[in-house]
Coordinates of C-alpha atoms in Angstrom, one line a residue:
Chain A
M1 CA 28.7 -10.9 -5.0
L2 CA 29.9 -11.8 -1.5
G3 CA 32.5 -14.6 -1.6
R4 CA 34.4 -16.6 1.0
L5 CA 35.4 -15.2 4.4
N6 CA 39.1 -14.5 3.8
H7 CA 39.9 -13.6 7.4
V8 CA 38.8 -12.2 10.8
A9 CA 41.2 -9.5 12.1
I10 CA 41.7 -9.1 15.8
A11 CA 43.5 -5.9 17.0
V12 CA 45.7 -6.6 20.1
P13 CA 47.8 -4.3 22.3
D14 CA 50.6 -6.9 22.7
L15 CA 51.2 -9.3 19.8
E16 CA 53.6 -11.5 21.7
A17 CA 51.1 -12.1 24.5
A18 CA 48.2 -12.6 22.1
S19 CA 50.3 -15.1 20.0
A20 CA 51.1 -17.0 23.2
I21 CA 47.4 -17.3 24.0
Y22 CA 46.6 -18.7 20.5
R23 CA 49.6 -20.9 20.3
D24 CA 49.9 -22.3 23.9
T25 CA 46.4 -22.0 25.3
L26 CA 44.4 -22.7 22.2
G27 CA 46.9 -24.9 20.4
A28 CA 46.8 -23.1 17.1
R29 CA 49.4 -22.8 14.3
L30 CA 50.8 -19.3 13.9
T31 CA 53.2 -17.6 11.5
Q32 CA 56.1 -15.5 12.5
P33 CA 55.3 -11.8 13.1
Q34 CA 55.5 -9.8 9.9
G35 CA 55.8 -6.0 9.9
L36 CA 53.7 -4.2 7.3
P37 CA 54.9 -0.5 7.7
E38 CA 52.7 0.6 4.7
H39 CA 49.6 -0.6 6.6
G40 CA 50.8 0.5 10.1
V41 CA 50.6 -3.0 11.6
T42 CA 52.6 -6.0 12.6
V43 CA 50.6 -9.2 11.8
V44 CA 50.5 -12.8 12.8
F45 CA 48.4 -15.2 10.7
I46 CA 46.6 -18.2 12.2
D47 CA 45.5 -20.9 9.8
V48 CA 42.3 -22.5 11.2
G49 CA 41.8 -24.7 8.2
N50 CA 38.9 -23.1 6.4
T51 CA 39.9 -19.4 6.9
K52 CA 42.5 -17.3 8.7
I53 CA 42.6 -15.2 11.8
E54 CA 44.9 -12.2 11.7
L55 CA 46.3 -10.7 14.9
L56 CA 47.2 -7.0 14.4
E57 CA 49.5 -4.9 16.6
P58 CA 50.1 -1.2 15.9
L59 CA 53.3 -0.4 14.0
G60 CA 54.8 3.1 13.7
A61 CA 53.9 6.5 15.0
Q62 CA 50.3 6.4 13.6
S63 CA 48.5 3.1 13.0
P64 CA 44.9 2.7 11.6
I65 CA 44.1 0.5 14.7
D66 CA 45.2 3.1 17.3
A67 CA 41.7 4.5 17.8
F68 CA 40.2 1.1 18.1
L69 CA 42.7 0.0 20.8
A70 CA 42.1 3.3 22.6
K71 CA 38.4 2.3 22.9
N72 CA 39.2 -1.4 23.4
P73 CA 42.4 -1.5 25.5
S74 CA 42.3 -5.3 25.8
G75 CA 41.9 -5.7 22.1
G76 CA 38.9 -7.0 20.1
I77 CA 37.6 -8.1 16.7
H78 CA 38.5 -5.2 14.4
H79 CA 37.1 -6.3 11.0
I80 CA 36.1 -9.2 8.7
C81 CA 37.3 -9.6 5.2
Y82 CA 35.2 -11.1 2.4
E83 CA 36.5 -12.1 -1.1
V84 CA 34.8 -10.7 -4.2
P85 CA 35.4 -11.9 -7.8
D86 CA 35.7 -8.3 -9.1
I87 CA 36.5 -5.5 -6.6
L88 CA 35.7 -2.6 -9.0
A89 CA 32.4 -4.1 -9.9
A90 CA 31.7 -4.7 -6.2
R91 CA 32.6 -1.1 -5.4
D92 CA 30.4 0.3 -8.1
R93 CA 27.4 -1.9 -7.1
L94 CA 27.8 -0.8 -3.5
K95 CA 28.0 2.8 -4.4
E96 CA 24.8 2.5 -6.5
Q97 CA 23.1 1.0 -3.4
G98 CA 24.2 4.1 -1.4
A99 CA 26.9 2.4 0.7
R100 CA 29.9 4.4 1.6
I101 CA 33.5 3.2 0.7
L102 CA 36.2 4.4 3.1
G103 CA 39.1 6.6 1.8
D104 CA 39.1 7.8 -1.8
G105 CA 37.2 4.8 -3.1
Q106 CA 40.3 3.4 -5.0
P107 CA 41.4 -0.1 -4.1
K108 CA 44.8 -0.3 -2.3
I109 CA 47.1 -3.3 -2.2
G110 CA 46.4 -5.2 1.0
A111 CA 48.4 -7.5 3.2
H112 CA 48.1 -10.4 0.8
G113 CA 49.3 -8.4 -2.3
K114 CA 45.7 -8.1 -3.7
P115 CA 43.4 -5.0 -4.1
V116 CA 41.3 -4.3 -1.1
L117 CA 38.6 -1.7 0.0
F118 CA 37.0 -1.0 3.3
L119 CA 33.3 -0.2 3.7
H120 CA 31.8 2.2 6.2
P121 CA 30.7 0.4 9.4
K122 CA 27.7 2.6 9.8
D123 CA 26.2 1.2 6.6
F124 CA 26.9 -2.4 7.7
S125 CA 25.4 -3.0 11.1
G126 CA 28.4 -1.5 12.9
T127 CA 30.8 -4.0 11.3
L128 CA 34.0 -2.8 9.5
I129 CA 34.1 -4.9 6.3
E130 CA 37.1 -5.3 4.1
L131 CA 36.6 -6.6 0.5
E132 CA 39.5 -8.3 -1.2
Q133 CA 39.8 -9.3 -4.8
E134 CA 39.8 -13.1 -5.2
Chain B
M1 CA 43.1 -28.2 19.5
L2 CA 41.6 -25.2 17.7
G3 CA 39.6 -26.4 14.6
R4 CA 37.8 -24.7 11.8
L5 CA 36.0 -21.3 12.2
N6 CA 32.4 -22.4 12.5
H7 CA 30.9 -18.9 12.4
V8 CA 31.2 -15.2 13.1
A9 CA 28.3 -13.8 15.0
I10 CA 27.1 -10.2 14.5
A11 CA 24.6 -8.7 16.9
V12 CA 22.2 -6.3 15.3
P13 CA 19.4 -4.1 16.6
D14 CA 17.1 -4.8 13.6
L15 CA 17.4 -8.2 11.9
E16 CA 15.2 -7.3 9.0
A17 CA 17.3 -4.2 8.2
A18 CA 20.6 -6.1 8.6
S19 CA 19.3 -9.0 6.4
A20 CA 18.3 -6.5 3.7
I21 CA 21.9 -5.2 3.7
Y22 CA 23.5 -8.6 3.4
R23 CA 20.9 -9.9 0.8
D24 CA 20.4 -6.8 -1.3
T25 CA 23.5 -4.7 -0.9
L26 CA 26.1 -7.4 -0.5
G27 CA 24.3 -10.1 -2.6
A28 CA 24.6 -12.9 0.0
R29 CA 22.4 -16.0 0.5
L30 CA 20.4 -15.9 3.8
T31 CA 18.2 -18.3 5.6
Q32 CA 14.8 -17.4 7.0
P33 CA 14.9 -15.9 10.5
Q34 CA 14.7 -18.6 13.2
G35 CA 13.7 -17.9 16.8
L36 CA 15.8 -19.6 19.4
P37 CA 14.0 -18.7 22.7
E38 CA 16.3 -20.9 24.8
H39 CA 19.2 -18.7 23.6
G40 CA 17.3 -15.4 23.7
V41 CA 18.0 -14.6 20.0
T42 CA 16.5 -14.7 16.6
V43 CA 19.1 -15.8 14.1
V44 CA 19.6 -15.5 10.3
F45 CA 22.5 -17.7 8.8
I46 CA 24.5 -16.5 5.9
D47 CA 26.5 -19.1 4.0
V48 CA 29.7 -17.6 2.6
G49 CA 31.1 -20.9 1.2
N50 CA 33.8 -21.7 3.7
T51 CA 32.1 -20.7 6.9
K52 CA 28.9 -18.9 8.2
I53 CA 27.9 -15.5 9.4
E54 CA 25.2 -15.4 12.0
L55 CA 23.1 -12.3 12.4
L56 CA 21.6 -12.2 16.0
E57 CA 18.7 -10.0 17.2
P58 CA 17.5 -10.1 20.8
L59 CA 14.5 -12.3 21.5
G60 CA 12.4 -12.1 24.7
A61 CA 12.6 -10.0 27.8
Q62 CA 16.2 -10.7 28.6
S63 CA 18.7 -11.6 25.9
P64 CA 22.4 -12.4 26.3
I65 CA 23.2 -9.8 23.6
D66 CA 21.2 -6.9 25.3
A67 CA 24.3 -5.5 27.1
F68 CA 26.4 -5.6 23.9
L69 CA 23.8 -3.7 21.9
A70 CA 23.4 -1.1 24.7
K71 CA 27.2 -0.5 24.2
N72 CA 27.1 -0.8 20.4
P73 CA 23.6 0.5 19.3
S74 CA 24.4 0.0 15.6
G75 CA 25.4 -3.6 16.2
G76 CA 28.8 -5.2 15.8
I77 CA 30.8 -8.4 15.8
H78 CA 29.7 -10.2 19.0
H79 CA 31.8 -13.4 19.0
I80 CA 33.6 -16.0 16.9
C81 CA 33.1 -19.7 17.2
Y82 CA 35.8 -22.4 16.6
E83 CA 35.2 -26.1 16.3
V84 CA 37.0 -28.5 18.6
P85 CA 37.2 -32.3 18.3
D86 CA 36.4 -32.9 22.0
I87 CA 34.8 -30.1 24.0
L88 CA 35.4 -31.6 27.4
A89 CA 39.1 -32.2 26.7
A90 CA 39.3 -28.6 25.4
R91 CA 37.6 -27.2 28.5
D92 CA 39.9 -29.2 30.8
R93 CA 43.0 -28.1 28.9
L94 CA 41.9 -24.4 29.0
K95 CA 41.2 -24.6 32.7
E96 CA 44.7 -26.1 33.3
Q97 CA 46.2 -23.1 31.5
G98 CA 44.3 -20.7 33.7
A99 CA 41.7 -19.6 31.2
R100 CA 38.2 -18.9 32.5
I101 CA 35.1 -20.6 31.1
L102 CA 31.8 -18.6 31.3
G103 CA 28.8 -19.9 33.3
D104 CA 29.1 -23.1 35.2
G105 CA 31.7 -24.7 32.9
Q106 CA 29.2 -27.3 31.6
P107 CA 28.7 -27.4 27.9
K108 CA 25.2 -26.3 26.7
I109 CA 23.5 -27.3 23.5
G110 CA 24.1 -24.5 21.0
A111 CA 22.1 -23.2 18.0
H112 CA 23.3 -26.1 15.8
G113 CA 22.3 -28.8 18.3
K114 CA 25.9 -29.5 19.5
P115 CA 27.6 -28.8 22.8
V116 CA 29.1 -25.4 23.2
L117 CA 31.1 -23.3 25.7
F118 CA 32.0 -19.7 25.9
L119 CA 35.4 -18.4 27.1
H120 CA 36.1 -15.3 29.1
P121 CA 37.0 -12.4 26.7
K122 CA 39.5 -11.0 29.2
D123 CA 41.6 -14.1 28.8
F124 CA 41.5 -13.9 24.9
S125 CA 42.6 -10.4 23.8
G126 CA 39.1 -9.0 24.3
T127 CA 37.4 -11.5 22.0
L128 CA 34.4 -13.6 23.1
I129 CA 35.2 -17.1 21.8
E130 CA 32.6 -19.9 21.5
L131 CA 33.9 -23.5 21.2
E132 CA 31.6 -26.0 19.5
Q133 CA 32.0 -29.7 19.5
E134 CA 32.7 -30.9 15.9

């Protein structure tokens, strides 16, 4: 079921400072910042060849990464996203196995325009996992 | 400088339970557990096609992931590893930029038999980064 690693998402308190670290110190290629108000984040994508890193900064009055940054003020790895061939089949299989899906269990359209779901970290070794339709 | 994402490492308190989640619930392909006493961990590799996930469980009296698991008892994403074409050139460039290398700054032989270095999380948005020679 589990497909490729689509991205690793890193929540940061200051997107400009984090972008400078990846661009200037680490010599990576970055996209321009892109505001995603419907997701409550501004994002910069880093193409590392075989997958992507996403730097996320809170956007708007309430962001889904506010609580994480309150606990981790310097930032940190927020979630990992795997591709799955059929997100509804994946969801149903996970529910059958007793795993919890976050929210109402209906896929939402993610940052790449494809359906996504998030899984409960307590059911996955403390890791927040996003599934994205291939 | 920054090359492919070699792996994402997830520290877990119980490798057998975490392996069952990835194998049975998520349908991933796993290797047999491999003890690496010189690194203080037992590791299971998950091949997700474009990169690897490594599940790490403490091994021995003192493990480098003990402190992380004390703070995150359910487990969590411990570090990410990027490949670099020349690890000594990468180290020297990073030091010139003011970034801190963990330990004595000399590459050690990592879990894949190649030279590795770890970078100080405070200099990289709260993320522990491993660099591995390609």
